[in-house]
Amino acid sequence: MSLAETLGGRAGRIAWAGAGLVVLYTGFISSADAITKLIAGGYAAPQMYALSGLMVMGLSLLADRHPAQRQGLGTRRPVAMAVRCAATVVAALSFFHAFRLLPFAEVFLFIGLMPLIAGLMSGPILGEHVRPAAWVALAAGFVGMLCLFPDGFAAISAGHGWAMLASVSGTLSMVMARLIGRTERNALAQVFYPNAALAAVMALALPFVWVPMPLADLGWVAAYAGTLFLARWVLVVALRMMAAYVVTPLMNLQFVWMVALGALVFGEYPAPGTYLGVTIVVGSGLFLVIDAELRRQQEAART
């Protein structure tokens, strides 16, 4: 077997492993989003995120004590980590309000825009320039989002604004995770610090919004923290394996989870325009994955 075939086979296995982790991530993060929507009406964002942030920090410290994982929580990229932390805080607040104001599946259309945003960010931040053919797929994703507004942009609400801000800041957080992951193998640090920032910022407002929390609701917050911890851990590892604008289309599987959870838990059923938009968004995402695999094979053949 030639060196090119060996490297190509290894790259393919890494890509498939990364894709599997992204699928796992979608299940975890959709569950966390459902819990957010479930309790968002009863509590202010600082109360939920201060508590869950502290819980995720504790889980990160606990996981780092495992002999197979113990690497400490230091970082060699403090500036990039600070940007990731700030973006994570903005995204958390924005998603909280978006889920409070919009149907569960409707928020997905904005999550589906994240590959387009990742493509825009990946060039200047990561140097991972998107191929011209891939821009067609990314633009199609934007068209899919427009299907959410059959009556025109007059239908845009504050919830849509929060969802858009959440998509932009959430994508920036993921792009910074890939940037940090190029030089650091410690995925737990990328889970710990953003949640530490979230807990610290939310704690400032906590005295003004705190309301007593029944044990059952505290259990929901703990469940949210656990699923979020697992989601962010596997996503950081996946972003180390695959380009950001390839990872984000695979996250479109979230729509399946979100429709199912929306119907079963909240009695929400998407409008036909939402299904059309998602079909376009998911199709463009699949094209991006195929395009990335073809490029990998071409590069392997040249070597």
PDB file of C-alpha atoms in Angstrom:
ATOM      1  CA  MET A   1       0.000   0.000   0.000  1.00  0.00           C
ATOM      2  CA  SER A   2       1.344   3.407  -0.971  1.00  0.00           C
ATOM      3  CA  LEU A   3       1.850   6.279   1.456  1.00  0.00           C
ATOM      4  CA  ALA A   4      -0.971   8.210  -0.239  1.00  0.00           C
ATOM      5  CA  GLU A   5      -3.377   5.286   0.232  1.00  0.00           C
ATOM      6  CA  THR A   6      -2.319   4.885   3.868  1.00  0.00           C
ATOM      7  CA  LEU A   7      -2.785   8.571   4.618  1.00  0.00           C
ATOM      8  CA  GLY A   8      -6.033   8.688   2.681  1.00  0.00           C
ATOM      9  CA  GLY A   9      -7.417   5.687   4.578  1.00  0.00           C
ATOM     10  CA  ARG A  10      -6.422   7.196   7.902  1.00  0.00           C
ATOM     11  CA  ALA A  11      -7.975  10.545   6.979  1.00  0.00           C
ATOM     12  CA  GLY A  12     -11.166   8.765   5.965  1.00  0.00           C
ATOM     13  CA  ARG A  13     -11.366   6.907   9.284  1.00  0.00           C
ATOM     14  CA  ILE A  14     -10.812  10.163  11.173  1.00  0.00           C
ATOM     15  CA  ALA A  15     -13.547  11.866   9.128  1.00  0.00           C
ATOM     16  CA  TRP A  16     -16.044   9.072   9.823  1.00  0.00           C
ATOM     17  CA  ALA A  17     -15.149   9.089  13.518  1.00  0.00           C
ATOM     18  CA  GLY A  18     -15.688  12.843  13.576  1.00  0.00           C
ATOM     19  CA  ALA A  19     -19.040  12.433  11.821  1.00  0.00           C
ATOM     20  CA  GLY A  20     -20.095   9.824  14.389  1.00  0.00           C
ATOM     21  CA  LEU A  21     -19.225  12.188  17.217  1.00  0.00           C
ATOM     22  CA  VAL A  22     -21.284  14.952  15.608  1.00  0.00           C
ATOM     23  CA  VAL A  23     -24.300  12.619  15.393  1.00  0.00           C
ATOM     24  CA  LEU A  24     -23.814  11.825  19.086  1.00  0.00           C
ATOM     25  CA  TYR A  25     -23.560  15.547  19.787  1.00  0.00           C
ATOM     26  CA  THR A  26     -26.899  16.263  18.102  1.00  0.00           C
ATOM     27  CA  GLY A  27     -28.690  13.856  20.425  1.00  0.00           C
ATOM     28  CA  PHE A  28     -27.117  15.389  23.526  1.00  0.00           C
ATOM     29  CA  ILE A  29     -27.582  19.034  22.513  1.00  0.00           C
ATOM     30  CA  SER A  30     -31.184  18.538  21.374  1.00  0.00           C
ATOM     31  CA  SER A  31     -31.980  17.030  24.760  1.00  0.00           C
ATOM     32  CA  ALA A  32     -30.323  19.992  26.463  1.00  0.00           C
ATOM     33  CA  ASP A  33     -32.296  22.407  24.265  1.00  0.00           C
ATOM     34  CA  ALA A  34     -35.546  20.643  25.145  1.00  0.00           C
ATOM     35  CA  ILE A  35     -34.797  21.059  28.848  1.00  0.00           C
ATOM     36  CA  THR A  36     -34.043  24.753  28.227  1.00  0.00           C
ATOM     37  CA  LYS A  37     -37.421  25.236  26.596  1.00  0.00           C
ATOM     38  CA  LEU A  38     -39.135  23.195  29.292  1.00  0.00           C
ATOM     39  CA  ILE A  39     -38.033  25.426  32.172  1.00  0.00           C
ATOM     40  CA  ALA A  40     -37.320  28.719  30.374  1.00  0.00           C
ATOM     41  CA  GLY A  41     -40.802  30.035  31.162  1.00  0.00           C
ATOM     42  CA  GLY A  42     -40.391  29.673  34.924  1.00  0.00           C
ATOM     43  CA  TYR A  43     -36.938  31.118  35.538  1.00  0.00           C
ATOM     44  CA  ALA A  44     -34.691  33.900  34.304  1.00  0.00           C
ATOM     45  CA  ALA A  45     -31.654  32.907  32.221  1.00  0.00           C
ATOM     46  CA  PRO A  46     -29.091  33.831  34.940  1.00  0.00           C
ATOM     47  CA  GLN A  47     -30.606  31.364  37.409  1.00  0.00           C
ATOM     48  CA  MET A  48     -30.457  28.442  35.010  1.00  0.00           C
ATOM     49  CA  TYR A  49     -27.035  29.196  33.571  1.00  0.00           C
ATOM     50  CA  ALA A  50     -25.315  30.085  36.836  1.00  0.00           C
ATOM     51  CA  LEU A  51     -26.332  26.744  38.324  1.00  0.00           C
ATOM     52  CA  SER A  52     -25.709  24.659  35.202  1.00  0.00           C
ATOM     53  CA  GLY A  53     -22.379  26.410  34.560  1.00  0.00           C
ATOM     54  CA  LEU A  54     -21.165  25.490  38.033  1.00  0.00           C
ATOM     55  CA  MET A  55     -22.326  21.902  37.523  1.00  0.00           C
ATOM     56  CA  VAL A  56     -20.506  21.580  34.187  1.00  0.00           C
ATOM     57  CA  MET A  57     -17.362  23.028  35.776  1.00  0.00           C
ATOM     58  CA  GLY A  58     -17.611  20.375  38.491  1.00  0.00           C
ATOM     59  CA  LEU A  59     -18.086  17.606  35.915  1.00  0.00           C
ATOM     60  CA  SER A  60     -15.039  18.869  34.001  1.00  0.00           C
ATOM     61  CA  LEU A  61     -12.888  18.836  37.134  1.00  0.00           C
ATOM     62  CA  LEU A  62     -14.159  15.375  38.016  1.00  0.00           C
ATOM     63  CA  ALA A  63     -13.498  13.999  34.524  1.00  0.00           C
ATOM     64  CA  ASP A  64      -9.976  15.441  34.560  1.00  0.00           C
ATOM     65  CA  ARG A  65      -9.161  13.313  37.596  1.00  0.00           C
ATOM     66  CA  HIS A  66      -9.624  10.117  35.584  1.00  0.00           C
ATOM     67  CA  PRO A  67      -6.168   8.592  34.888  1.00  0.00           C
ATOM     68  CA  ALA A  68      -6.888   8.241  31.160  1.00  0.00           C
ATOM     69  CA  GLN A  69      -7.890  11.891  30.840  1.00  0.00           C
ATOM     70  CA  ARG A  70      -5.749  13.750  33.354  1.00  0.00           C
ATOM     71  CA  GLN A  71      -4.144  16.646  31.464  1.00  0.00           C
ATOM     72  CA  GLY A  72      -5.013  19.591  33.679  1.00  0.00           C
ATOM     73  CA  LEU A  73      -7.127  22.502  32.502  1.00  0.00           C
ATOM     74  CA  GLY A  74      -4.432  24.864  31.292  1.00  0.00           C
ATOM     75  CA  THR A  75      -4.510  26.511  27.852  1.00  0.00           C
ATOM     76  CA  ARG A  76      -1.813  27.861  25.559  1.00  0.00           C
ATOM     77  CA  ARG A  77      -4.313  29.961  23.622  1.00  0.00           C
ATOM     78  CA  PRO A  78      -5.726  32.393  26.223  1.00  0.00           C
ATOM     79  CA  VAL A  79      -6.921  34.998  23.705  1.00  0.00           C
ATOM     80  CA  ALA A  80      -8.735  32.452  21.540  1.00  0.00           C
ATOM     81  CA  MET A  81     -10.178  30.852  24.676  1.00  0.00           C
ATOM     82  CA  ALA A  82     -11.427  34.247  25.882  1.00  0.00           C
ATOM     83  CA  VAL A  83     -13.183  34.824  22.547  1.00  0.00           C
ATOM     84  CA  ARG A  84     -14.741  31.349  22.765  1.00  0.00           C
ATOM     85  CA  CYS A  85     -15.913  32.062  26.318  1.00  0.00           C
ATOM     86  CA  ALA A  86     -17.505  35.389  25.357  1.00  0.00           C
ATOM     87  CA  ALA A  87     -19.205  33.851  22.311  1.00  0.00           C
ATOM     88  CA  THR A  88     -20.519  30.973  24.435  1.00  0.00           C
ATOM     89  CA  VAL A  89     -22.084  33.367  26.956  1.00  0.00           C
ATOM     90  CA  VAL A  90     -23.818  35.360  24.197  1.00  0.00           C
ATOM     91  CA  ALA A  91     -25.007  32.176  22.476  1.00  0.00           C
ATOM     92  CA  ALA A  92     -26.414  30.710  25.698  1.00  0.00           C
ATOM     93  CA  LEU A  93     -28.432  33.845  26.474  1.00  0.00           C
ATOM     94  CA  SER A  94     -29.640  34.150  22.896  1.00  0.00           C
ATOM     95  CA  PHE A  95     -30.734  30.520  22.606  1.00  0.00           C
ATOM     96  CA  PHE A  96     -32.524  30.810  25.957  1.00  0.00           C
ATOM     97  CA  HIS A  97     -34.684  33.676  24.682  1.00  0.00           C
ATOM     98  CA  ALA A  98     -35.115  32.122  21.222  1.00  0.00           C
ATOM     99  CA  PHE A  99     -36.471  28.879  22.689  1.00  0.00           C
ATOM    100  CA  ARG A 100     -38.740  30.874  24.991  1.00  0.00           C
ATOM    101  CA  LEU A 101     -40.242  32.887  22.129  1.00  0.00           C
ATOM    102  CA  LEU A 102     -40.262  30.486  19.149  1.00  0.00           C
ATOM    103  CA  PRO A 103     -41.503  26.965  18.418  1.00  0.00           C
ATOM    104  CA  PHE A 104     -38.804  24.377  19.007  1.00  0.00           C
ATOM    105  CA  ALA A 105     -38.327  23.289  15.376  1.00  0.00           C
ATOM    106  CA  GLU A 106     -38.430  26.869  14.076  1.00  0.00           C
ATOM    107  CA  VAL A 107     -35.206  27.678  15.919  1.00  0.00           C
ATOM    108  CA  PHE A 108     -33.576  24.901  13.910  1.00  0.00           C
ATOM    109  CA  LEU A 109     -33.752  26.917  10.692  1.00  0.00           C
ATOM    110  CA  PHE A 110     -31.314  29.358  12.247  1.00  0.00           C
ATOM    111  CA  ILE A 111     -29.141  26.533  13.514  1.00  0.00           C
ATOM    112  CA  GLY A 112     -29.186  25.348   9.893  1.00  0.00           C
ATOM    113  CA  LEU A 113     -27.583  28.660   8.882  1.00  0.00           C
ATOM    114  CA  MET A 114     -24.499  27.855  10.931  1.00  0.00           C
ATOM    115  CA  PRO A 115     -22.648  26.149   8.019  1.00  0.00           C
ATOM    116  CA  LEU A 116     -22.987  29.362   5.999  1.00  0.00           C
ATOM    117  CA  ILE A 117     -21.724  31.436   8.913  1.00  0.00           C
ATOM    118  CA  ALA A 118     -18.934  28.913   9.541  1.00  0.00           C
ATOM    119  CA  GLY A 119     -17.909  29.184   5.891  1.00  0.00           C
ATOM    120  CA  LEU A 120     -17.688  32.963   6.208  1.00  0.00           C
ATOM    121  CA  MET A 121     -15.642  32.720   9.411  1.00  0.00           C
ATOM    122  CA  SER A 122     -13.394  29.790   8.504  1.00  0.00           C
ATOM    123  CA  GLY A 123     -11.448  31.679   5.845  1.00  0.00           C
ATOM    124  CA  PRO A 124     -10.229  34.683   7.886  1.00  0.00           C
ATOM    125  CA  ILE A 125      -9.954  32.830  11.214  1.00  0.00           C
ATOM    126  CA  LEU A 126      -8.839  29.324  10.251  1.00  0.00           C
ATOM    127  CA  GLY A 127      -7.541  29.668   6.702  1.00  0.00           C
ATOM    128  CA  GLU A 128      -9.966  26.889   5.651  1.00  0.00           C
ATOM    129  CA  HIS A 129     -11.310  28.462   2.493  1.00  0.00           C
ATOM    130  CA  VAL A 130     -14.547  27.054   1.159  1.00  0.00           C
ATOM    131  CA  ARG A 131     -14.512  25.806  -2.429  1.00  0.00           C
ATOM    132  CA  PRO A 132     -16.690  27.701  -4.959  1.00  0.00           C
ATOM    133  CA  ALA A 133     -19.046  24.743  -5.386  1.00  0.00           C
ATOM    134  CA  ALA A 134     -19.562  24.627  -1.639  1.00  0.00           C
ATOM    135  CA  TRP A 135     -20.649  28.274  -1.618  1.00  0.00           C
ATOM    136  CA  VAL A 136     -23.591  27.251  -3.804  1.00  0.00           C
ATOM    137  CA  ALA A 137     -24.652  24.789  -1.104  1.00  0.00           C
ATOM    138  CA  LEU A 138     -24.167  27.385   1.609  1.00  0.00           C
ATOM    139  CA  ALA A 139     -26.273  29.903  -0.307  1.00  0.00           C
ATOM    140  CA  ALA A 140     -28.984  27.263  -0.743  1.00  0.00           C
ATOM    141  CA  GLY A 141     -29.032  26.916   3.029  1.00  0.00           C
ATOM    142  CA  PHE A 142     -29.832  30.614   3.297  1.00  0.00           C
ATOM    143  CA  VAL A 143     -32.680  30.182   0.808  1.00  0.00           C
ATOM    144  CA  GLY A 144     -33.984  27.376   2.992  1.00  0.00           C
ATOM    145  CA  MET A 145     -34.079  29.727   5.955  1.00  0.00           C
ATOM    146  CA  LEU A 146     -36.167  32.198   3.937  1.00  0.00           C
ATOM    147  CA  CYS A 147     -38.879  29.521   3.599  1.00  0.00           C
ATOM    148  CA  LEU A 148     -39.593  30.178   7.261  1.00  0.00           C
ATOM    149  CA  PHE A 149     -41.129  33.520   6.283  1.00  0.00           C
ATOM    150  CA  PRO A 150     -43.751  32.849   3.565  1.00  0.00           C
ATOM    151  CA  ASP A 151     -45.413  36.195   4.379  1.00  0.00           C
ATOM    152  CA  GLY A 152     -42.189  38.157   3.953  1.00  0.00           C
ATOM    153  CA  PHE A 153     -39.831  39.723   6.442  1.00  0.00           C
ATOM    154  CA  ALA A 154     -42.738  41.461   8.193  1.00  0.00           C
ATOM    155  CA  ALA A 155     -43.179  38.164  10.024  1.00  0.00           C
ATOM    156  CA  ILE A 156     -39.771  38.511  11.690  1.00  0.00           C
ATOM    157  CA  SER A 157     -40.082  38.781  15.466  1.00  0.00           C
ATOM    158  CA  ALA A 158     -37.789  39.375  18.425  1.00  0.00           C
ATOM    159  CA  GLY A 159     -37.471  35.598  18.768  1.00  0.00           C
ATOM    160  CA  HIS A 160     -36.009  35.389  15.266  1.00  0.00           C
ATOM    161  CA  GLY A 161     -33.514  38.109  16.165  1.00  0.00           C
ATOM    162  CA  TRP A 162     -32.413  36.170  19.233  1.00  0.00           C
ATOM    163  CA  ALA A 163     -32.132  32.991  17.141  1.00  0.00           C
ATOM    164  CA  MET A 164     -29.942  34.736  14.567  1.00  0.00           C
ATOM    165  CA  LEU A 165     -27.663  36.172  17.254  1.00  0.00           C
ATOM    166  CA  ALA A 166     -27.462  32.710  18.801  1.00  0.00           C
ATOM    167  CA  SER A 167     -26.405  31.166  15.470  1.00  0.00           C
ATOM    168  CA  VAL A 168     -23.681  33.760  14.845  1.00  0.00           C
ATOM    169  CA  SER A 169     -22.220  33.625  18.351  1.00  0.00           C
ATOM    170  CA  GLY A 170     -22.582  29.849  18.556  1.00  0.00           C
ATOM    171  CA  THR A 171     -20.731  29.419  15.267  1.00  0.00           C
ATOM    172  CA  LEU A 172     -17.946  31.739  16.432  1.00  0.00           C
ATOM    173  CA  SER A 173     -17.578  29.611  19.561  1.00  0.00           C
ATOM    174  CA  MET A 174     -17.229  26.448  17.434  1.00  0.00           C
ATOM    175  CA  VAL A 175     -14.759  28.048  15.025  1.00  0.00           C
ATOM    176  CA  MET A 176     -12.616  29.149  17.975  1.00  0.00           C
ATOM    177  CA  ALA A 177     -12.807  25.599  19.337  1.00  0.00           C
ATOM    178  CA  ARG A 178     -11.273  24.298  16.102  1.00  0.00           C
ATOM    179  CA  LEU A 179      -8.610  27.018  16.207  1.00  0.00           C
ATOM    180  CA  ILE A 180      -7.654  26.078  19.762  1.00  0.00           C
ATOM    181  CA  GLY A 181      -7.817  22.373  18.938  1.00  0.00           C
ATOM    182  CA  ARG A 182      -5.049  22.762  16.348  1.00  0.00           C
ATOM    183  CA  THR A 183      -2.480  23.249  19.101  1.00  0.00           C
ATOM    184  CA  GLU A 184      -4.160  21.714  22.153  1.00  0.00           C
ATOM    185  CA  ARG A 185      -5.377  18.164  22.699  1.00  0.00           C
ATOM    186  CA  ASN A 186      -7.113  18.940  25.989  1.00  0.00           C
ATOM    187  CA  ALA A 187     -10.822  19.030  25.114  1.00  0.00           C
ATOM    188  CA  LEU A 188     -11.917  19.404  28.741  1.00  0.00           C
ATOM    189  CA  ALA A 189     -10.336  22.862  29.012  1.00  0.00           C
ATOM    190  CA  GLN A 190     -12.621  24.000  26.198  1.00  0.00           C
ATOM    191  CA  VAL A 191     -15.609  22.753  28.183  1.00  0.00           C
ATOM    192  CA  PHE A 192     -14.469  24.130  31.543  1.00  0.00           C
ATOM    193  CA  TYR A 193     -13.587  27.750  30.728  1.00  0.00           C
ATOM    194  CA  PRO A 194     -16.685  28.723  28.676  1.00  0.00           C
ATOM    195  CA  ASN A 195     -18.910  27.355  31.432  1.00  0.00           C
ATOM    196  CA  ALA A 196     -16.834  29.100  34.081  1.00  0.00           C
ATOM    197  CA  ALA A 197     -17.366  32.354  32.178  1.00  0.00           C
ATOM    198  CA  LEU A 198     -21.078  31.631  31.858  1.00  0.00           C
ATOM    199  CA  ALA A 199     -21.421  30.918  35.581  1.00  0.00           C
ATOM    200  CA  ALA A 200     -19.437  34.034  36.538  1.00  0.00           C
ATOM    201  CA  VAL A 201     -21.402  36.402  34.280  1.00  0.00           C
ATOM    202  CA  MET A 202     -24.763  34.970  35.266  1.00  0.00           C
ATOM    203  CA  ALA A 203     -23.870  35.070  38.972  1.00  0.00           C
ATOM    204  CA  LEU A 204     -23.672  38.873  38.748  1.00  0.00           C
ATOM    205  CA  ALA A 205     -27.390  39.054  37.940  1.00  0.00           C
ATOM    206  CA  LEU A 206     -28.443  36.084  40.072  1.00  0.00           C
ATOM    207  CA  PRO A 207     -29.317  38.062  43.256  1.00  0.00           C
ATOM    208  CA  PHE A 208     -31.825  40.155  41.275  1.00  0.00           C
ATOM    209  CA  VAL A 209     -33.686  37.280  39.588  1.00  0.00           C
ATOM    210  CA  TRP A 210     -33.446  34.323  41.975  1.00  0.00           C
ATOM    211  CA  VAL A 211     -36.672  32.514  42.806  1.00  0.00           C
ATOM    212  CA  PRO A 212     -36.998  29.363  44.920  1.00  0.00           C
ATOM    213  CA  MET A 213     -36.483  26.233  42.847  1.00  0.00           C
ATOM    214  CA  PRO A 214     -38.260  22.952  43.649  1.00  0.00           C
ATOM    215  CA  LEU A 215     -36.150  19.826  43.797  1.00  0.00           C
ATOM    216  CA  ALA A 216     -37.701  18.533  40.556  1.00  0.00           C
ATOM    217  CA  ASP A 217     -36.651  21.657  38.651  1.00  0.00           C
ATOM    218  CA  LEU A 218     -33.187  21.483  40.177  1.00  0.00           C
ATOM    219  CA  GLY A 219     -33.052  17.943  38.818  1.00  0.00           C
ATOM    220  CA  TRP A 220     -33.888  19.274  35.349  1.00  0.00           C
ATOM    221  CA  VAL A 221     -31.040  21.774  35.624  1.00  0.00           C
ATOM    222  CA  ALA A 222     -28.688  18.951  36.634  1.00  0.00           C
ATOM    223  CA  ALA A 223     -29.885  16.890  33.651  1.00  0.00           C
ATOM    224  CA  TYR A 224     -29.291  19.899  31.398  1.00  0.00           C
ATOM    225  CA  ALA A 225     -25.768  20.335  32.782  1.00  0.00           C
ATOM    226  CA  GLY A 226     -24.968  16.656  32.248  1.00  0.00           C
ATOM    227  CA  THR A 227     -26.164  16.523  28.647  1.00  0.00           C
ATOM    228  CA  LEU A 228     -24.514  19.865  27.856  1.00  0.00           C
ATOM    229  CA  PHE A 229     -21.207  18.650  29.313  1.00  0.00           C
ATOM    230  CA  LEU A 230     -21.277  15.533  27.131  1.00  0.00           C
ATOM    231  CA  ALA A 231     -22.387  17.505  24.056  1.00  0.00           C
ATOM    232  CA  ARG A 232     -19.628  20.098  24.280  1.00  0.00           C
ATOM    233  CA  TRP A 233     -16.954  17.525  25.038  1.00  0.00           C
ATOM    234  CA  VAL A 234     -17.689  15.381  21.984  1.00  0.00           C
ATOM    235  CA  LEU A 235     -18.138  18.464  19.762  1.00  0.00           C
ATOM    236  CA  VAL A 236     -14.688  19.820  20.656  1.00  0.00           C
ATOM    237  CA  VAL A 237     -13.168  16.451  19.731  1.00  0.00           C
ATOM    238  CA  ALA A 238     -15.151  16.369  16.456  1.00  0.00           C
ATOM    239  CA  LEU A 239     -14.010  19.890  15.541  1.00  0.00           C
ATOM    240  CA  ARG A 240     -10.426  18.766  16.014  1.00  0.00           C
ATOM    241  CA  MET A 241     -11.017  16.049  13.407  1.00  0.00           C
ATOM    242  CA  MET A 242     -13.065  17.914  10.776  1.00  0.00           C
ATOM    243  CA  ALA A 243     -13.350  21.393   9.270  1.00  0.00           C
ATOM    244  CA  ALA A 244     -15.893  23.624  11.002  1.00  0.00           C
ATOM    245  CA  TYR A 245     -18.001  24.179   7.881  1.00  0.00           C
ATOM    246  CA  VAL A 246     -18.229  20.387   7.394  1.00  0.00           C
ATOM    247  CA  VAL A 247     -19.146  19.674  11.014  1.00  0.00           C
ATOM    248  CA  THR A 248     -21.977  22.207  11.087  1.00  0.00           C
ATOM    249  CA  PRO A 249     -24.021  20.672   8.206  1.00  0.00           C
ATOM    250  CA  LEU A 250     -23.923  17.310   9.960  1.00  0.00           C
ATOM    251  CA  MET A 251     -25.558  19.031  12.907  1.00  0.00           C
ATOM    252  CA  ASN A 252     -28.702  19.289  10.757  1.00  0.00           C
ATOM    253  CA  LEU A 253     -29.673  15.937  12.232  1.00  0.00           C
ATOM    254  CA  GLN A 254     -30.820  18.063  15.170  1.00  0.00           C
ATOM    255  CA  PHE A 255     -33.978  18.831  13.217  1.00  0.00           C
ATOM    256  CA  VAL A 256     -35.116  15.220  13.506  1.00  0.00           C
ATOM    257  CA  TRP A 257     -34.580  15.309  17.261  1.00  0.00           C
ATOM    258  CA  MET A 258     -36.187  18.739  17.596  1.00  0.00           C
ATOM    259  CA  VAL A 259     -39.321  17.824  15.635  1.00  0.00           C
ATOM    260  CA  ALA A 260     -39.733  14.633  17.644  1.00  0.00           C
ATOM    261  CA  LEU A 261     -39.177  16.339  20.991  1.00  0.00           C
ATOM    262  CA  GLY A 262     -41.327  19.314  19.973  1.00  0.00           C
ATOM    263  CA  ALA A 263     -44.244  17.027  19.114  1.00  0.00           C
ATOM    264  CA  LEU A 264     -43.890  14.618  22.032  1.00  0.00           C
ATOM    265  CA  VAL A 265     -43.076  17.119  24.789  1.00  0.00           C
ATOM    266  CA  PHE A 266     -44.520  20.462  23.669  1.00  0.00           C
ATOM    267  CA  GLY A 267     -47.270  19.512  21.194  1.00  0.00           C
ATOM    268  CA  GLU A 268     -45.615  21.611  18.452  1.00  0.00           C
ATOM    269  CA  TYR A 269     -45.864  20.600  14.796  1.00  0.00           C
ATOM    270  CA  PRO A 270     -43.854  22.519  12.158  1.00  0.00           C
ATOM    271  CA  ALA A 271     -45.623  24.362   9.333  1.00  0.00           C
ATOM    272  CA  PRO A 272     -45.109  23.085   5.739  1.00  0.00           C
ATOM    273  CA  GLY A 273     -42.732  25.970   5.012  1.00  0.00           C
ATOM    274  CA  THR A 274     -40.485  24.780   7.824  1.00  0.00           C
ATOM    275  CA  TYR A 275     -40.245  21.294   6.302  1.00  0.00           C
ATOM    276  CA  LEU A 276     -39.419  22.781   2.893  1.00  0.00           C
ATOM    277  CA  GLY A 277     -36.743  24.997   4.377  1.00  0.00           C
ATOM    278  CA  VAL A 278     -35.206  22.120   6.289  1.00  0.00           C
ATOM    279  CA  THR A 279     -35.167  19.927   3.162  1.00  0.00           C
ATOM    280  CA  ILE A 280     -33.158  22.599   1.343  1.00  0.00           C
ATOM    281  CA  VAL A 281     -30.867  23.180   4.332  1.00  0.00           C
ATOM    282  CA  VAL A 282     -30.190  19.473   4.901  1.00  0.00           C
ATOM    283  CA  GLY A 283     -29.615  18.891   1.167  1.00  0.00           C
ATOM    284  CA  SER A 284     -27.060  21.694   1.055  1.00  0.00           C
ATOM    285  CA  GLY A 285     -25.380  20.256   4.123  1.00  0.00           C
ATOM    286  CA  LEU A 286     -25.057  16.816   2.561  1.00  0.00           C
ATOM    287  CA  PHE A 287     -23.527  18.416  -0.527  1.00  0.00           C
ATOM    288  CA  LEU A 288     -20.922  20.088   1.684  1.00  0.00           C
ATOM    289  CA  VAL A 289     -19.960  16.773   3.250  1.00  0.00           C
ATOM    290  CA  ILE A 290     -19.648  15.107  -0.171  1.00  0.00           C
ATOM    291  CA  ASP A 291     -17.603  18.038  -1.472  1.00  0.00           C
ATOM    292  CA  ALA A 292     -15.245  17.780   1.500  1.00  0.00           C
ATOM    293  CA  GLU A 293     -14.766  14.036   0.945  1.00  0.00           C
ATOM    294  CA  LEU A 294     -14.021  14.549  -2.770  1.00  0.00           C
ATOM    295  CA  ARG A 295     -11.431  17.188  -1.898  1.00  0.00           C
ATOM    296  CA  ARG A 296      -9.829  14.813   0.603  1.00  0.00           C
ATOM    297  CA  GLN A 297      -9.596  12.088  -2.035  1.00  0.00           C
ATOM    298  CA  GLN A 298      -8.087  14.513  -4.570  1.00  0.00           C
ATOM    299  CA  GLU A 299      -5.472  15.675  -2.085  1.00  0.00           C
ATOM    300  CA  ALA A 300      -4.630  12.070  -1.190  1.00  0.00           C
ATOM    301  CA  ALA A 301      -4.248  11.203  -4.894  1.00  0.00           C
ATOM    302  CA  ARG A 302      -1.820  14.110  -5.439  1.00  0.00           C
ATOM    303  CA  THR A 303       0.421  12.915  -2.619  1.00  0.00           C
TER     304      THR A 303
END
